[in-house]
PDB file of C-alpha atoms and ligand atoms in Angstrom:
ATOM      1  CA  MET Y   1     -30.834 -62.448   1.544  1.00 98.00           C
ATOM      2  CA  LYS Y   2     -31.070 -63.438  -2.111  1.00 98.00           C
ATOM      3  CA  VAL Y   3     -32.452 -66.914  -2.805  1.00 98.00           C
ATOM      4  CA  PHE Y   4     -31.341 -68.789  -5.958  1.00 98.00           C
ATOM      5  CA  GLN Y   5     -32.629 -72.041  -7.363  1.00 98.00           C
ATOM      6  CA  SER Y   6     -30.878 -71.818 -10.710  1.00 98.00           C
ATOM      7  CA  SER Y   7     -27.174 -72.754 -11.006  1.00 98.00           C
ATOM      8  CA  GLY Y   8     -26.778 -70.452 -14.010  1.00 98.00           C
ATOM      9  CA  GLN Y   9     -28.164 -67.456 -12.153  1.00 98.00           C
ATOM     10  CA  ILE Y  10     -26.050 -67.823  -9.021  1.00 98.00           C
ATOM     11  CA  HIS Y  11     -22.961 -68.571 -11.150  1.00 98.00           C
ATOM     12  CA  GLY Y  12     -23.528 -65.331 -13.106  1.00 98.00           C
ATOM     13  CA  GLU Y  13     -24.057 -63.277  -9.944  1.00 98.00           C
ATOM     14  CA  ILE Y  14     -20.899 -64.709  -8.350  1.00 98.00           C
ATOM     15  CA  ASN Y  15     -18.857 -63.988 -11.492  1.00 98.00           C
ATOM     16  CA  PHE Y  16     -19.991 -60.380 -11.307  1.00 98.00           C
ATOM     17  CA  LEU Y  17     -18.985 -60.129  -7.603  1.00 98.00           C
ATOM     18  CA  LYS Y  18     -15.613 -61.783  -8.230  1.00 98.00           C
ATOM     19  CA  GLU Y  19     -14.854 -59.294 -10.994  1.00 98.00           C
ATOM     20  CA  GLN Y  20     -15.316 -56.608  -8.335  1.00 98.00           C
ATOM     21  CA  GLY Y  21     -12.718 -58.336  -6.144  1.00 98.00           C
ATOM     22  CA  LYS Y  22     -15.165 -59.775  -3.595  1.00 98.00           C
ATOM     23  CA  THR Y  23     -14.190 -62.960  -1.774  1.00 98.00           C
ATOM     24  CA  ILE Y  24     -16.757 -65.757  -1.703  1.00 99.00           C
ATOM     25  CA  GLY Y  25     -17.386 -68.204   1.150  1.00 99.00           C
ATOM     26  CA  LEU Y  26     -19.465 -71.358   0.731  1.00 99.00           C
ATOM     27  CA  VAL Y  27     -21.193 -73.355   3.473  1.00 99.00           C
ATOM     28  CA  PRO Y  28     -22.686 -76.477   1.862  1.00 98.00           C
ATOM     29  CA  THR Y  29     -25.504 -78.069   3.885  1.00 98.00           C
ATOM     30  CA  MET Y  30     -28.407 -80.461   3.498  1.00 98.00           C
ATOM     31  CA  GLY Y  31     -30.702 -78.151   5.477  1.00 97.00           C
ATOM     32  CA  ALA Y  32     -32.477 -78.752   8.806  1.00 96.00           C
ATOM     33  CA  LEU Y  33     -30.089 -76.093  10.028  1.00 97.00           C
ATOM     34  CA  HIS Y  34     -28.933 -76.121  13.647  1.00 96.00           C
ATOM     35  CA  LYS Y  35     -26.398 -74.279  15.781  1.00 96.00           C
ATOM     36  CA  GLY Y  36     -23.525 -76.198  14.164  1.00 97.00           C
ATOM     37  CA  HIS Y  37     -24.454 -74.830  10.724  1.00 98.00           C
ATOM     38  CA  ILE Y  38     -25.000 -71.345  12.138  1.00 98.00           C
ATOM     39  CA  ARG Y  39     -21.476 -71.433  13.569  1.00 98.00           C
ATOM     40  CA  LEU Y  40     -20.103 -72.345  10.113  1.00 98.00           C
ATOM     41  CA  ILE Y  41     -21.918 -69.420   8.510  1.00 98.00           C
ATOM     42  CA  GLU Y  42     -20.795 -67.003  11.231  1.00 98.00           C
ATOM     43  CA  ARG Y  43     -17.227 -68.194  10.679  1.00 98.00           C
ATOM     44  CA  ALA Y  44     -17.618 -67.666   6.911  1.00 98.00           C
ATOM     45  CA  LEU Y  45     -19.054 -64.170   7.459  1.00 98.00           C
ATOM     46  CA  ILE Y  46     -15.899 -63.215   9.391  1.00 98.00           C
ATOM     47  CA  SER Y  47     -13.553 -64.264   6.549  1.00 98.00           C
ATOM     48  CA  CYS Y  48     -15.442 -63.595   3.300  1.00 98.00           C
ATOM     49  CA  ASP Y  49     -17.239 -60.644   1.676  1.00 98.00           C
ATOM     50  CA  VAL Y  50     -20.109 -62.741   0.368  1.00 98.00           C
ATOM     51  CA  VAL Y  51     -21.382 -65.927   2.009  1.00 99.00           C
ATOM     52  CA  VAL Y  52     -23.437 -68.547   0.189  1.00 99.00           C
ATOM     53  CA  CYS Y  53     -25.250 -71.277   2.118  1.00 99.00           C
ATOM     54  CA  SER Y  54     -26.405 -74.152  -0.079  1.00 98.00           C
ATOM     55  CA  ILE Y  55     -29.255 -76.462   0.922  1.00 98.00           C
ATOM     56  CA  PHE Y  56     -29.483 -79.629  -1.129  1.00 98.00           C
ATOM     57  CA  VAL Y  57     -30.226 -83.145   0.105  1.00 98.00           C
ATOM     58  CA  ASN Y  58     -27.851 -85.035  -2.155  1.00 98.00           C
ATOM     59  CA  PRO Y  59     -29.263 -88.469  -3.095  1.00 97.00           C
ATOM     60  CA  LEU Y  60     -25.835 -89.668  -4.337  1.00 97.00           C
ATOM     61  CA  GLN Y  61     -24.392 -89.768  -0.825  1.00 97.00           C
ATOM     62  CA  PHE Y  62     -27.115 -91.910   0.785  1.00 96.00           C
ATOM     63  CA  ASN Y  63     -26.218 -95.588   0.734  1.00 88.00           C
ATOM     64  CA  ASN Y  64     -29.508 -96.253   2.576  1.00 88.00           C
ATOM     65  CA  PRO Y  65     -32.636 -95.077   0.646  1.00 90.00           C
ATOM     66  CA  GLU Y  66     -34.721 -94.977   3.834  1.00 89.00           C
ATOM     67  CA  ASP Y  67     -32.226 -92.577   5.389  1.00 88.00           C
ATOM     68  CA  TYR Y  68     -32.611 -90.330   2.324  1.00 94.00           C
ATOM     69  CA  ASN Y  69     -36.423 -90.439   2.440  1.00 93.00           C
ATOM     70  CA  LYS Y  70     -36.463 -89.619   6.137  1.00 89.00           C
ATOM     71  CA  TYR Y  71     -33.937 -86.792   5.934  1.00 91.00           C
ATOM     72  CA  PRO Y  72     -35.628 -83.831   7.657  1.00 90.00           C
ATOM     73  CA  SER Y  73     -36.670 -80.882   5.492  1.00 93.00           C
ATOM     74  CA  THR Y  74     -37.327 -77.552   7.231  1.00 95.00           C
ATOM     75  CA  ILE Y  75     -36.741 -75.035   4.444  1.00 97.00           C
ATOM     76  CA  ALA Y  76     -39.043 -72.262   5.776  1.00 98.00           C
ATOM     77  CA  ASN Y  77     -37.327 -72.302   9.150  1.00 98.00           C
ATOM     78  CA  ASP Y  78     -33.876 -72.598   7.522  1.00 98.00           C
ATOM     79  CA  THR Y  79     -34.540 -69.508   5.380  1.00 98.00           C
ATOM     80  CA  LYS Y  80     -35.619 -67.567   8.474  1.00 98.00           C
ATOM     81  CA  LEU Y  81     -32.480 -68.585  10.398  1.00 98.00           C
ATOM     82  CA  LEU Y  82     -30.235 -67.582   7.488  1.00 98.00           C
ATOM     83  CA  GLU Y  83     -31.956 -64.204   7.236  1.00 98.00           C
ATOM     84  CA  GLU Y  84     -31.528 -63.617  10.975  1.00 98.00           C
ATOM     85  CA  ILE Y  85     -27.752 -64.053  10.765  1.00 98.00           C
ATOM     86  CA  ASP Y  86     -27.443 -61.956   7.575  1.00 98.00           C
ATOM     87  CA  CYS Y  87     -26.244 -64.730   5.273  1.00 98.00           C
ATOM     88  CA  HIS Y  88     -26.037 -63.133   1.812  1.00 98.00           C
ATOM     89  CA  PHE Y  89     -27.159 -65.891  -0.564  1.00 98.00           C
ATOM     90  CA  LEU Y  90     -29.163 -69.084  -0.178  1.00 98.00           C
ATOM     91  CA  PHE Y  91     -28.688 -71.582  -3.024  1.00 98.00           C
ATOM     92  CA  HIS Y  92     -31.505 -74.148  -2.979  1.00 98.00           C
ATOM     93  CA  PRO Y  93     -31.312 -76.081  -6.270  1.00 98.00           C
ATOM     94  CA  ASN Y  94     -33.084 -79.252  -7.378  1.00 98.00           C
ATOM     95  CA  TYR Y  95     -31.273 -82.357  -8.695  1.00 97.00           C
ATOM     96  CA  GLU Y  96     -31.390 -81.165 -12.315  1.00 98.00           C
ATOM     97  CA  GLN Y  97     -29.772 -77.832 -11.442  1.00 98.00           C
ATOM     98  CA  VAL Y  98     -26.902 -79.563  -9.626  1.00 98.00           C
ATOM     99  CA  TYR Y  99     -26.122 -82.478 -11.906  1.00 98.00           C
ATOM    100  CA  GLY Y 100     -27.997 -81.854 -15.166  1.00 96.00           C
ATOM    101  CA  GLN Y 101     -27.590 -84.975 -17.327  1.00 94.00           C
ATOM    102  CA  SER Y 102     -24.022 -85.665 -16.199  1.00 94.00           C
ATOM    103  CA  GLU Y 103     -22.980 -89.048 -14.818  1.00 95.00           C
ATOM    104  CA  PRO Y 104     -21.366 -89.180 -11.344  1.00 96.00           C
ATOM    105  CA  ARG Y 105     -17.563 -89.011 -11.409  1.00 97.00           C
ATOM    106  CA  GLU Y 106     -15.183 -91.369  -9.624  1.00 98.00           C
ATOM    107  CA  TYR Y 107     -12.707 -89.554  -7.349  1.00 98.00           C
ATOM    108  CA  ASP Y 108      -9.437 -90.818  -5.923  1.00 98.00           C
ATOM    109  CA  LEU Y 109     -10.192 -90.975  -2.202  1.00 98.00           C
ATOM    110  CA  GLY Y 110      -7.267 -93.211  -1.206  1.00 97.00           C
ATOM    111  CA  ASN Y 111      -7.557 -94.945   2.169  1.00 96.00           C
ATOM    112  CA  LEU Y 112     -10.405 -92.606   3.199  1.00 98.00           C
ATOM    113  CA  ASN Y 113     -12.779 -94.761   1.197  1.00 97.00           C
ATOM    114  CA  GLU Y 114     -11.665 -97.966   2.949  1.00 97.00           C
ATOM    115  CA  ILE Y 115     -11.938 -97.113   6.638  1.00 98.00           C
ATOM    116  CA  MET Y 116     -14.762 -96.228   9.067  1.00 98.00           C
ATOM    117  CA  GLU Y 117     -17.512 -94.299   7.206  1.00 98.00           C
ATOM    118  CA  GLY Y 118     -15.861 -95.289   3.925  1.00 98.00           C
ATOM    119  CA  SER Y 119     -16.307 -99.002   4.613  1.00 97.00           C
ATOM    120  CA  TYR Y 120     -19.612 -98.850   6.542  1.00 97.00           C
ATOM    121  CA  ARG Y 121     -21.287 -96.568   3.971  1.00 97.00           C
ATOM    122  CA  PRO Y 122     -20.190 -97.763   0.519  1.00 96.00           C
ATOM    123  CA  GLY Y 123     -20.436 -94.987  -2.074  1.00 97.00           C
ATOM    124  CA  HIS Y 124     -21.099 -92.299   0.537  1.00 97.00           C
ATOM    125  CA  PHE Y 125     -17.875 -90.340   0.087  1.00 98.00           C
ATOM    126  CA  GLN Y 126     -17.992 -90.592  -3.711  1.00 98.00           C
ATOM    127  CA  GLY Y 127     -21.452 -88.987  -3.441  1.00 98.00           C
ATOM    128  CA  VAL Y 128     -20.140 -86.270  -1.119  1.00 98.00           C
ATOM    129  CA  ALA Y 129     -17.142 -85.575  -3.395  1.00 98.00           C
ATOM    130  CA  ASN Y 130     -19.426 -85.347  -6.450  1.00 98.00           C
ATOM    131  CA  VAL Y 131     -21.786 -82.818  -4.921  1.00 98.00           C
ATOM    132  CA  VAL Y 132     -19.114 -80.690  -3.278  1.00 98.00           C
ATOM    133  CA  MET Y 133     -17.011 -80.505  -6.463  1.00 98.00           C
ATOM    134  CA  ARG Y 134     -20.157 -79.589  -8.412  1.00 98.00           C
ATOM    135  CA  PHE Y 135     -20.924 -76.794  -5.925  1.00 98.00           C
ATOM    136  CA  PHE Y 136     -17.330 -75.594  -6.192  1.00 98.00           C
ATOM    137  CA  GLU Y 137     -17.720 -75.367  -9.993  1.00 98.00           C
ATOM    138  CA  ILE Y 138     -20.978 -73.425  -9.678  1.00 98.00           C
ATOM    139  CA  ILE Y 139     -20.047 -71.099  -6.786  1.00 98.00           C
ATOM    140  CA  GLN Y 140     -16.244 -70.856  -7.293  1.00 98.00           C
ATOM    141  CA  PRO Y 141     -15.655 -70.070  -3.599  1.00 98.00           C
ATOM    142  CA  ASP Y 142     -12.374 -68.782  -2.186  1.00 98.00           C
ATOM    143  CA  MET Y 143     -13.117 -70.662   1.027  1.00 98.00           C
ATOM    144  CA  ALA Y 144     -15.499 -73.459   1.987  1.00 99.00           C
ATOM    145  CA  PHE Y 145     -16.456 -74.352   5.558  1.00 99.00           C
ATOM    146  CA  PHE Y 146     -17.147 -77.814   7.005  1.00 98.00           C
ATOM    147  CA  GLY Y 147     -17.901 -79.073  10.518  1.00 98.00           C
ATOM    148  CA  LEU Y 148     -15.337 -81.320  12.169  1.00 98.00           C
ATOM    149  CA  LYS Y 149     -18.123 -83.551  13.512  1.00 98.00           C
ATOM    150  CA  ASP Y 150     -17.758 -85.119  10.055  1.00 98.00           C
ATOM    151  CA  TYR Y 151     -13.959 -85.210  10.306  1.00 98.00           C
ATOM    152  CA  GLN Y 152     -13.504 -87.956   7.728  1.00 98.00           C
ATOM    153  CA  GLN Y 153     -15.711 -86.037   5.286  1.00 98.00           C
ATOM    154  CA  TYR Y 154     -13.582 -82.936   5.923  1.00 98.00           C
ATOM    155  CA  MET Y 155     -10.458 -84.975   5.064  1.00 98.00           C
ATOM    156  CA  VAL Y 156     -12.120 -86.351   1.895  1.00 98.00           C
ATOM    157  CA  ILE Y 157     -13.003 -82.839   0.734  1.00 98.00           C
ATOM    158  CA  LYS Y 158      -9.529 -81.532   1.554  1.00 98.00           C
ATOM    159  CA  ARG Y 159      -7.957 -84.355  -0.455  1.00 98.00           C
ATOM    160  CA  VAL Y 160     -10.135 -83.957  -3.555  1.00 98.00           C
ATOM    161  CA  THR Y 161      -9.885 -80.152  -3.464  1.00 98.00           C
ATOM    162  CA  GLN Y 162      -6.094 -80.326  -3.201  1.00 98.00           C
ATOM    163  CA  GLN Y 163      -6.031 -82.619  -6.251  1.00 98.00           C
ATOM    164  CA  LEU Y 164      -8.466 -80.672  -8.443  1.00 98.00           C
ATOM    165  CA  MET Y 165      -9.107 -77.130  -7.183  1.00 98.00           C
ATOM    166  CA  PRO Y 166      -6.136 -76.293  -4.965  1.00 98.00           C
ATOM    167  CA  ASP Y 167      -6.955 -72.574  -4.851  1.00 98.00           C
ATOM    168  CA  ILE Y 168      -9.999 -73.215  -2.686  1.00 98.00           C
ATOM    169  CA  GLN Y 169      -9.245 -73.121   1.021  1.00 98.00           C
ATOM    170  CA  ILE Y 170     -11.034 -75.760   3.092  1.00 98.00           C
ATOM    171  CA  ILE Y 171     -11.743 -74.614   6.645  1.00 98.00           C
ATOM    172  CA  GLY Y 172     -12.703 -77.096   9.388  1.00 98.00           C
ATOM    173  CA  VAL Y 173     -14.837 -75.707  12.215  1.00 98.00           C
ATOM    174  CA  ASP Y 174     -15.052 -77.345  15.661  1.00 98.00           C
ATOM    175  CA  THR Y 175     -18.036 -79.504  16.556  1.00 98.00           C
ATOM    176  CA  ILE Y 176     -20.884 -77.751  18.330  1.00 97.00           C
ATOM    177  CA  ARG Y 177     -22.538 -79.812  21.072  1.00 98.00           C
ATOM    178  CA  ASP Y 178     -25.915 -79.360  22.720  1.00 97.00           C
ATOM    179  CA  GLU Y 179     -26.223 -78.601  26.454  1.00 97.00           C
ATOM    180  CA  LYS Y 180     -25.937 -82.331  27.273  1.00 98.00           C
ATOM    181  CA  GLY Y 181     -22.875 -82.864  25.052  1.00 98.00           C
ATOM    182  CA  LEU Y 182     -24.405 -84.552  21.994  1.00 98.00           C
ATOM    183  CA  ALA Y 183     -22.771 -83.371  18.755  1.00 98.00           C
ATOM    184  CA  MET Y 184     -25.261 -81.257  16.792  1.00 98.00           C
ATOM    185  CA  SER Y 185     -26.696 -83.119  13.801  1.00 97.00           C
ATOM    186  CA  SER Y 186     -29.857 -82.753  11.744  1.00 93.00           C
ATOM    187  CA  ARG Y 187     -30.472 -86.436  12.503  1.00 94.00           C
ATOM    188  CA  ASN Y 188     -30.902 -85.645  16.236  1.00 96.00           C
ATOM    189  CA  LEU Y 189     -34.393 -84.379  15.315  1.00 93.00           C
ATOM    190  CA  ARG Y 190     -35.383 -87.998  14.665  1.00 94.00           C
ATOM    191  CA  LEU Y 191     -34.434 -89.308  18.136  1.00 97.00           C
ATOM    192  CA  SER Y 192     -37.150 -90.276  20.633  1.00 98.00           C
ATOM    193  CA  GLU Y 193     -36.700 -89.026  24.211  1.00 98.00           C
ATOM    194  CA  GLU Y 194     -35.403 -92.429  25.323  1.00 98.00           C
ATOM    195  CA  GLU Y 195     -32.965 -92.727  22.405  1.00 98.00           C
ATOM    196  CA  TYR Y 196     -31.710 -89.214  23.074  1.00 98.00           C
ATOM    197  CA  SER Y 197     -31.147 -89.989  26.809  1.00 98.00           C
ATOM    198  CA  SER Y 198     -28.858 -92.863  25.844  1.00 98.00           C
ATOM    199  CA  ALA Y 199     -27.130 -91.130  22.905  1.00 98.00           C
ATOM    200  CA  VAL Y 200     -26.055 -88.156  25.054  1.00 98.00           C
ATOM    201  CA  LYS Y 201     -23.943 -90.530  27.181  1.00 98.00           C
ATOM    202  CA  VAL Y 202     -21.713 -91.515  24.256  1.00 98.00           C
ATOM    203  CA  PRO Y 203     -19.531 -88.347  24.024  1.00 98.00           C
ATOM    204  CA  ALA Y 204     -18.490 -88.780  27.687  1.00 98.00           C
ATOM    205  CA  LEU Y 205     -17.652 -92.447  26.995  1.00 98.00           C
ATOM    206  CA  LEU Y 206     -15.602 -91.425  23.959  1.00 98.00           C
ATOM    207  CA  LYS Y 207     -13.675 -88.915  26.052  1.00 98.00           C
ATOM    208  CA  LYS Y 208     -13.120 -91.574  28.716  1.00 98.00           C
ATOM    209  CA  ALA Y 209     -11.870 -93.975  26.015  1.00 98.00           C
ATOM    210  CA  GLY Y 210      -9.137 -91.439  25.217  1.00 97.00           C
ATOM    211  CA  LEU Y 211      -8.202 -91.082  28.894  1.00 97.00           C
ATOM    212  CA  ARG Y 212      -8.122 -94.858  29.463  1.00 98.00           C
ATOM    213  CA  LEU Y 213      -5.148 -95.105  27.112  1.00 97.00           C
ATOM    214  CA  GLU Y 214      -2.946 -94.019  30.020  1.00 96.00           C
ATOM    215  CA  LYS Y 215      -3.583 -97.486  31.521  1.00 97.00           C
ATOM    216  CA  TYR Y 216      -4.948 -99.740  28.765  1.00 98.00           C
ATOM    217  CA  THR Y 217      -4.064-100.582  25.171  1.00 98.00           C
ATOM    218  CA  ILE Y 218      -6.146 -99.400  22.224  1.00 98.00           C
ATOM    219  CA  PRO Y 219      -7.579-102.901  21.531  1.00 98.00           C
ATOM    220  CA  GLN Y 220      -8.591-103.242  25.234  1.00 98.00           C
ATOM    221  CA  THR Y 221     -10.162 -99.783  25.152  1.00 98.00           C
ATOM    222  CA  LYS Y 222     -12.120-100.585  22.006  1.00 98.00           C
ATOM    223  CA  THR Y 223     -13.615-103.687  23.657  1.00 98.00           C
ATOM    224  CA  TRP Y 224     -14.488-101.674  26.781  1.00 98.00           C
ATOM    225  CA  PHE Y 225     -16.158 -98.923  24.740  1.00 98.00           C
ATOM    226  CA  GLU Y 226     -18.221-101.364  22.678  1.00 98.00           C
ATOM    227  CA  LYS Y 227     -19.556-102.980  25.874  1.00 98.00           C
ATOM    228  CA  GLN Y 228     -20.416 -99.604  27.420  1.00 98.00           C
ATOM    229  CA  VAL Y 229     -22.343 -98.456  24.346  1.00 98.00           C
ATOM    230  CA  ASN Y 230     -24.238-101.718  23.938  1.00 98.00           C
ATOM    231  CA  LYS Y 231     -25.257-101.579  27.639  1.00 98.00           C
ATOM    232  CA  LEU Y 232     -27.191 -98.360  27.020  1.00 98.00           C
ATOM    233  CA  PRO Y 233     -30.868 -98.910  26.125  1.00 98.00           C
ATOM    234  CA  HIS Y 234     -31.757 -98.387  22.423  1.00 98.00           C
ATOM    235  CA  LEU Y 235     -28.102 -98.096  21.344  1.00 98.00           C
ATOM    236  CA  ARG Y 236     -26.271-100.406  18.960  1.00 98.00           C
ATOM    237  CA  PHE Y 237     -22.510-100.018  18.636  1.00 98.00           C
ATOM    238  CA  GLU Y 238     -21.058 -99.945  15.106  1.00 98.00           C
ATOM    239  CA  TYR Y 239     -17.377 -99.047  15.453  1.00 98.00           C
ATOM    240  CA  ILE Y 240     -14.709 -97.249  17.411  1.00 98.00           C
ATOM    241  CA  GLU Y 241     -11.414 -96.389  15.733  1.00 98.00           C
ATOM    242  CA  PHE Y 242      -8.306 -94.469  16.702  1.00 98.00           C
ATOM    243  CA  ALA Y 243      -6.658 -92.834  13.686  1.00 98.00           C
ATOM    244  CA  ASP Y 244      -3.867 -90.402  12.925  1.00 98.00           C
ATOM    245  CA  ALA Y 245      -5.498 -86.970  12.539  1.00 98.00           C
ATOM    246  CA  ASN Y 246      -3.389 -86.102   9.478  1.00 97.00           C
ATOM    247  CA  THR Y 247      -3.169 -89.363   7.534  1.00 97.00           C
ATOM    248  CA  MET Y 248      -6.333 -91.024   8.911  1.00 98.00           C
ATOM    249  CA  VAL Y 249      -4.407 -94.293   9.171  1.00 98.00           C
ATOM    250  CA  PRO Y 250      -5.898 -96.332  12.065  1.00 98.00           C
ATOM    251  CA  VAL Y 251      -3.457 -96.950  14.917  1.00 98.00           C
ATOM    252  CA  ASP Y 252      -3.119 -99.570  17.630  1.00 97.00           C
ATOM    253  CA  ARG Y 253      -0.542 -97.582  19.540  1.00 96.00           C
ATOM    254  CA  ILE Y 254       0.166 -93.852  19.753  1.00 96.00           C
ATOM    255  CA  GLU Y 255       3.648 -92.588  19.024  1.00 94.00           C
ATOM    256  CA  LYS Y 256       5.095 -89.611  20.922  1.00 93.00           C
ATOM    257  CA  LYS Y 257       3.844 -86.297  19.473  1.00 94.00           C
ATOM    258  CA  GLN Y 258       1.444 -88.119  17.139  1.00 97.00           C
ATOM    259  CA  SER Y 259      -1.876 -86.388  16.841  1.00 98.00           C
ATOM    260  CA  VAL Y 260      -4.680 -88.924  17.052  1.00 98.00           C
ATOM    261  CA  ARG Y 261      -8.475 -88.711  17.035  1.00 98.00           C
ATOM    262  CA  VAL Y 262     -10.994 -91.253  18.245  1.00 98.00           C
ATOM    263  CA  PHE Y 263     -14.033 -91.938  16.046  1.00 98.00           C
ATOM    264  CA  THR Y 264     -17.298 -93.769  16.656  1.00 98.00           C
ATOM    265  CA  ALA Y 265     -20.550 -94.639  14.921  1.00 98.00           C
ATOM    266  CA  PHE Y 266     -23.595 -96.126  16.608  1.00 98.00           C
ATOM    267  CA  TYR Y 267     -27.327 -96.462  16.163  1.00 98.00           C
ATOM    268  CA  ALA Y 268     -29.841 -94.902  18.547  1.00 98.00           C
ATOM    269  CA  GLY Y 269     -32.980 -96.781  17.521  1.00 98.00           C
ATOM    270  CA  GLU Y 270     -32.990 -96.458  13.727  1.00 95.00           C
ATOM    271  CA  VAL Y 271     -30.901 -93.286  13.684  1.00 95.00           C
ATOM    272  CA  ARG Y 272     -27.221 -93.627  12.873  1.00 96.00           C
ATOM    273  CA  LEU Y 273     -24.974 -91.112  14.661  1.00 98.00           C
ATOM    274  CA  ILE Y 274     -21.251 -90.410  14.481  1.00 98.00           C
ATOM    275  CA  ASP Y 275     -18.859 -88.488  16.694  1.00 98.00           C
ATOM    276  CA  ASN Y 276     -15.117 -87.953  17.051  1.00 98.00           C
ATOM    277  CA  MET Y 277     -12.689 -86.007  19.171  1.00 98.00           C
ATOM    278  CA  ALA Y 278      -8.992 -85.314  19.562  1.00 98.00           C
ATOM    279  CA  ILE Y 279      -7.294 -87.312  22.311  1.00 94.00           C
TER     280      ILE Y 279
HETATM  281  O1  PAF F   1     -22.200 -82.557   5.675  1.00 60.48           O
HETATM  282  C1  PAF F   1     -23.186 -82.427   4.933  1.00 60.48           C
HETATM  283  O2  PAF F   1     -24.232 -81.878   5.319  1.00 60.48           O
HETATM  284  C2  PAF F   1     -23.113 -82.969   3.514  1.00 60.48           C
HETATM  285  O3  PAF F   1     -22.385 -84.152   3.462  1.00 60.48           O
HETATM  286  C3  PAF F   1     -22.584 -81.941   2.496  1.00 60.48           C
HETATM  287  C4  PAF F   1     -21.149 -81.555   2.787  1.00 60.48           C
HETATM  288  C5  PAF F   1     -23.476 -80.713   2.516  1.00 60.48           C
HETATM  289  C6  PAF F   1     -22.623 -82.539   1.089  1.00 60.48           C
HETATM  290  O4  PAF F   1     -23.919 -82.887   0.716  1.00 60.48           O
END
């Protein structure tokens, strides 16, 4: 695996490969790689000739500075994992290499910036859009791969890419869960044993929330879910929302044939976790 820290160098190498007709896949990450990331890279390796994994903890997308400071960094282990699965390129730039002297841009994120993660984490999606668009300029991928655990982020990236770089295909890859059902996240590394024991109960509650809609309304189900989460030791409920999977407009009632997902965010101790699933 080739490791690049310079944007100019990887850009040059990719240009050379593209001239030879190679297709390029990009898997952007913030490191602390886990099985969810590995699945994204494996998926990229199936569809593209050359796969680039980027590792960059992007300060622009952290609305909470403590969260940024505590973000796990495991670069030696990440490099080893990427080598084991035959990823071709690792791009591990510093801030200067990604943004240079340029000011952050303001993207049109529509309603995605107003709901759920958009409203609870002001500035987060602008930060994500800035870094992903910057990586797209540097790497010029044919396809880029994102986990559906961050479904709203996936929709943000699809929207901005469609507006500005419509030739890039955005591929969403299903959430990978650990043996107890918790969605894989680099943040899980920060959970104590007790926090983990409570957090692993949330995916089953979320699934049950979907099933309860056969008998109860969405507002009733939201109240039920909030109570269940807050009953679990160390957990603090933040939100539950049901939204149309295509438009992301929150719904209070599901129309026939409408495809809807249920979304939640909660704290386990100091660690903020999110999850979502189709219902
Ligand atoms: O999902 C993530 O890890 C990050 O938000 C991403 C897409 C790598 C941008 O920094």
